[in-house]
Amino acid sequence: MQAAAVIEEAPALGDLAGRVIGQYRMSYILIDTPSGLRLVDQHAAHERVLFDRYLERIERHEPASQALLTPMLFESGAAESAVLESHAEDLRAVGFDIERFSGNAFAIAAVPPELVRNDVQSFLRKLIDASIEERSPHVARVREKVCASLACQAAIKVHRPLGGDEMARLTAELLESSNPFACPHGRPIIVDIKHLDIERHFHRR
């Protein structure tokens, strides 16, 4: 009895180690926990995992890159290219091989391994837009912005089917992250439905 009471009173974090029982609408991982049913937003969860990974690479000065078969060009206006230039060092720190090509064009020869080629243009434009909306002189804040934007673009999308091993691995990585409850943008990752509430709904309590 005492052991059961400890499980009930323990922080919900430990329940992430519960049994993965499936995927809801190809967007949420379902976990059977001691206290009920847990839904994990697969996109937000992967965002958190990737965000921590990118920050760690910057702090350890250990960028990870995947070379593109053919370099790609990214072109923008003068103001936008100035913003991108200001982020160049941090982009290289997370794995980009990016250099100004000519005028307002940048040549990209390598990207972080989690980012596919088709998402590079979208990521850079989102990063520029976010930087223009919220200018910050603090280095740490700028790095967090780069990592958050990259994590969002590279993360597993909703409506994507996942295998059992993929779901188990993602929830295990989430448990080890800096904040399993919220993505870098503040959106919730986890929703819990207590077993007692389920029982009451079916008039079993």
Tab-separated table of C-alpha atoms in Angstrom, residues 2-202:
chain	number	residue	atom	x	y	z
A	2	GLN	CA	2.771	2.395	0.881
A	3	ALA	CA	4.515	1.882	-2.478
A	4	ALA	CA	1.251	2.591	-4.339
A	5	ALA	CA	0.782	5.817	-2.377
A	6	VAL	CA	4.280	6.955	-3.330
A	7	ILE	CA	3.490	6.410	-7.018
A	8	GLU	CA	0.320	8.493	-6.766
A	9	GLU	CA	2.061	11.376	-4.989
A	10	ALA	CA	5.232	11.400	-7.097
A	11	PRO	CA	5.695	14.137	-9.720
A	12	ALA	CA	3.989	13.230	-12.989
A	13	LEU	CA	7.346	13.372	-14.768
A	14	GLY	CA	8.165	9.804	-13.847
A	15	ASP	CA	5.015	8.590	-15.571
A	16	LEU	CA	6.662	9.333	-18.926
A	17	ALA	CA	8.238	5.921	-18.464
A	18	GLY	CA	4.764	4.376	-18.718
A	19	ARG	CA	3.696	2.028	-21.487
A	20	VAL	CA	3.226	3.534	-24.949
A	21	ILE	CA	-0.061	2.148	-26.234
A	22	GLY	CA	-0.481	3.969	-29.522
A	23	GLN	CA	-0.871	7.171	-31.470
A	24	TYR	CA	-3.954	9.382	-31.655
A	25	ARG	CA	-4.710	10.931	-35.035
A	26	MET	CA	-1.046	10.536	-36.009
A	27	SER	CA	-0.236	13.560	-33.816
A	28	TYR	CA	-0.298	12.515	-30.160
A	29	ILE	CA	1.486	9.665	-28.393
A	30	LEU	CA	-0.723	7.772	-25.941
A	31	ILE	CA	0.893	6.510	-22.740
A	32	ASP	CA	-0.674	4.272	-20.116
A	33	THR	CA	0.586	5.607	-16.768
A	34	PRO	CA	-0.068	4.534	-13.169
A	35	SER	CA	-2.444	7.467	-12.709
A	36	GLY	CA	-4.270	7.431	-16.048
A	37	LEU	CA	-3.850	8.286	-19.711
A	38	ARG	CA	-1.215	10.710	-20.966
A	39	LEU	CA	-1.194	12.430	-24.350
A	40	VAL	CA	2.128	13.751	-25.643
A	41	ASP	CA	2.188	16.203	-28.555
A	42	GLN	CA	4.781	14.572	-30.806
A	43	HIS	CA	5.773	17.814	-32.580
A	44	ALA	CA	6.135	19.856	-29.392
A	45	ALA	CA	7.983	17.011	-27.670
A	46	HIS	CA	10.480	16.707	-30.503
A	47	GLU	CA	10.887	20.493	-30.532
A	48	ARG	CA	11.951	20.417	-26.885
A	49	VAL	CA	14.397	17.546	-27.475
A	50	LEU	CA	15.970	19.241	-30.506
A	51	PHE	CA	16.106	22.658	-28.808
A	52	ASP	CA	18.156	21.208	-25.942
A	53	ARG	CA	20.364	19.341	-28.418
A	54	TYR	CA	21.144	22.482	-30.434
A	55	LEU	CA	21.912	24.565	-27.353
A	56	GLU	CA	24.243	21.848	-26.114
A	57	ARG	CA	26.085	21.809	-29.430
A	58	ILE	CA	26.625	25.564	-29.181
A	59	GLU	CA	27.796	25.387	-25.562
A	60	ARG	CA	30.192	22.523	-26.298
A	61	HIS	CA	31.375	24.013	-29.608
A	62	GLU	CA	30.484	20.716	-31.298
A	63	PRO	CA	28.369	21.497	-34.388
A	64	ALA	CA	26.941	18.577	-36.364
A	65	SER	CA	26.560	19.011	-40.120
A	66	GLN	CA	25.289	17.174	-43.149
A	67	ALA	CA	26.730	18.322	-46.461
A	68	LEU	CA	24.256	19.052	-49.250
A	69	LEU	CA	24.858	17.231	-52.527
A	70	THR	CA	24.718	20.615	-54.232
A	71	PRO	CA	24.957	23.943	-52.368
A	72	MET	CA	21.811	26.051	-52.336
A	73	LEU	CA	21.329	29.795	-52.548
A	74	PHE	CA	19.161	31.835	-50.234
A	75	GLU	CA	18.251	35.329	-51.437
A	76	SER	CA	16.461	38.123	-49.592
A	77	GLY	CA	16.239	41.884	-49.310
A	78	ALA	CA	18.959	44.101	-47.881
A	79	ALA	CA	17.370	44.381	-44.409
A	80	GLU	CA	16.698	40.644	-44.222
A	81	SER	CA	20.212	39.732	-45.341
A	82	ALA	CA	21.646	41.997	-42.634
A	83	VAL	CA	19.615	40.106	-40.033
A	84	LEU	CA	20.787	36.769	-41.387
A	85	GLU	CA	24.391	37.975	-41.385
A	86	SER	CA	24.034	38.831	-37.700
A	87	HIS	CA	22.999	35.214	-37.019
A	88	ALA	CA	25.718	33.630	-39.152
A	89	GLU	CA	27.998	32.697	-36.253
A	90	ASP	CA	25.227	30.954	-34.325
A	91	LEU	CA	23.997	29.214	-37.474
A	92	ARG	CA	27.478	27.787	-37.994
A	93	ALA	CA	27.572	26.767	-34.337
A	94	VAL	CA	24.561	24.476	-34.816
A	95	GLY	CA	25.834	22.957	-38.053
A	96	PHE	CA	25.227	25.299	-40.985
A	97	ASP	CA	27.930	25.975	-43.561
A	98	ILE	CA	26.679	29.356	-44.706
A	99	GLU	CA	28.540	32.221	-46.372
A	100	ARG	CA	27.519	35.406	-48.145
A	101	PHE	CA	27.720	34.661	-51.862
A	102	SER	CA	27.114	38.019	-53.505
A	103	GLY	CA	24.912	40.976	-52.756
A	104	ASN	CA	22.035	39.718	-50.618
A	105	ALA	CA	22.508	36.043	-51.505
A	106	PHE	CA	23.936	33.377	-49.203
A	107	ALA	CA	25.436	30.047	-50.208
A	108	ILE	CA	24.585	27.085	-47.981
A	109	ALA	CA	26.740	23.957	-48.313
A	110	ALA	CA	25.747	22.040	-45.168
A	111	VAL	CA	22.922	21.971	-42.636
A	112	PRO	CA	22.220	20.278	-39.285
A	113	PRO	CA	21.489	16.567	-39.892
A	114	GLU	CA	17.934	16.858	-38.531
A	115	LEU	CA	16.958	19.461	-41.146
A	116	VAL	CA	16.004	18.347	-44.655
A	117	ARG	CA	16.946	20.445	-47.669
A	118	ASN	CA	13.337	21.359	-48.503
A	119	ASP	CA	12.915	22.988	-45.062
A	120	VAL	CA	16.006	25.218	-45.165
A	121	GLN	CA	14.422	28.170	-46.973
A	122	SER	CA	11.374	28.096	-44.696
A	123	PHE	CA	13.526	27.958	-41.566
A	124	LEU	CA	15.691	30.921	-42.592
A	125	ARG	CA	12.678	33.059	-43.461
A	126	LYS	CA	10.977	32.253	-40.154
A	127	LEU	CA	14.175	33.058	-38.283
A	128	ILE	CA	14.491	36.410	-40.043
A	129	ASP	CA	10.825	37.282	-39.388
A	130	ALA	CA	11.119	36.356	-35.703
A	131	SER	CA	14.305	38.399	-35.367
A	132	ILE	CA	12.759	41.472	-36.960
A	133	GLU	CA	9.728	41.248	-34.660
A	134	GLU	CA	11.796	40.829	-31.520
A	135	ARG	CA	15.232	42.375	-31.560
A	136	SER	CA	17.428	41.460	-28.610
A	137	PRO	CA	21.061	42.471	-27.958
A	138	HIS	CA	21.640	39.566	-25.569
A	139	VAL	CA	23.775	36.797	-27.064
A	140	ALA	CA	22.028	34.063	-25.086
A	141	ARG	CA	18.605	35.238	-26.248
A	142	VAL	CA	19.729	35.335	-29.884
A	143	ARG	CA	21.109	31.810	-29.638
A	144	GLU	CA	17.886	30.575	-28.063
A	145	LYS	CA	15.920	32.151	-30.908
A	146	VAL	CA	18.073	30.389	-33.506
A	147	CYS	CA	17.757	27.051	-31.696
A	148	ALA	CA	14.001	27.416	-31.137
A	149	SER	CA	13.314	28.296	-34.778
A	150	LEU	CA	15.499	25.449	-36.007
A	151	ALA	CA	13.903	22.957	-33.605
A	152	CYS	CA	10.414	23.935	-34.747
A	153	GLN	CA	11.300	23.494	-38.417
A	154	ALA	CA	13.177	20.208	-37.968
A	155	ALA	CA	10.800	18.559	-35.490
A	156	ILE	CA	8.473	15.691	-36.363
A	157	LYS	CA	5.287	17.143	-37.794
A	158	VAL	CA	1.717	16.372	-36.758
A	159	HIS	CA	-0.249	13.904	-38.891
A	160	ARG	CA	2.866	11.758	-39.281
A	161	PRO	CA	2.589	8.084	-38.322
A	162	LEU	CA	5.225	6.844	-35.857
A	163	GLY	CA	6.309	3.301	-35.062
A	164	GLY	CA	6.375	1.933	-31.532
A	165	ASP	CA	10.157	2.270	-31.248
A	166	GLU	CA	10.035	5.879	-32.460
A	167	MET	CA	7.380	6.807	-29.899
A	168	ALA	CA	9.223	5.057	-27.077
A	169	ARG	CA	12.513	6.733	-27.995
A	170	LEU	CA	10.944	10.189	-28.239
A	171	THR	CA	9.228	9.925	-24.847
A	172	ALA	CA	12.478	8.672	-23.280
A	173	GLU	CA	14.394	11.646	-24.737
A	174	LEU	CA	11.663	14.007	-23.565
A	175	LEU	CA	11.999	12.691	-20.015
A	176	GLU	CA	15.693	13.633	-20.069
A	177	SER	CA	15.093	17.129	-21.491
A	178	SER	CA	15.346	20.404	-19.594
A	179	ASN	CA	11.571	20.931	-19.545
A	180	PRO	CA	9.340	18.005	-20.602
A	181	PHE	CA	6.182	20.057	-20.043
A	182	ALA	CA	6.619	22.891	-22.571
A	183	CYS	CA	8.192	23.432	-25.984
A	184	PRO	CA	10.698	26.313	-26.462
A	185	HIS	CA	7.816	28.601	-27.499
A	186	GLY	CA	5.837	27.856	-24.335
A	187	ARG	CA	3.211	25.498	-25.782
A	188	PRO	CA	2.241	22.549	-23.564
A	189	ILE	CA	3.612	19.125	-24.475
A	190	ILE	CA	1.643	16.910	-22.105
A	191	VAL	CA	-2.036	16.503	-21.237
A	192	ASP	CA	-3.029	14.061	-18.493
A	193	ILE	CA	-6.415	12.408	-18.102
A	194	LYS	CA	-6.761	10.853	-14.660
A	195	HIS	CA	-8.006	7.284	-14.542
A	196	LEU	CA	-10.480	8.312	-11.848
A	197	ASP	CA	-12.055	10.821	-14.257
A	198	ILE	CA	-12.324	8.141	-16.936
A	199	GLU	CA	-13.989	5.806	-14.440
A	200	ARG	CA	-16.429	8.533	-13.416
A	201	HIS	CA	-17.291	9.261	-17.032
A	202	PHE	CA	-18.382	5.648	-17.447
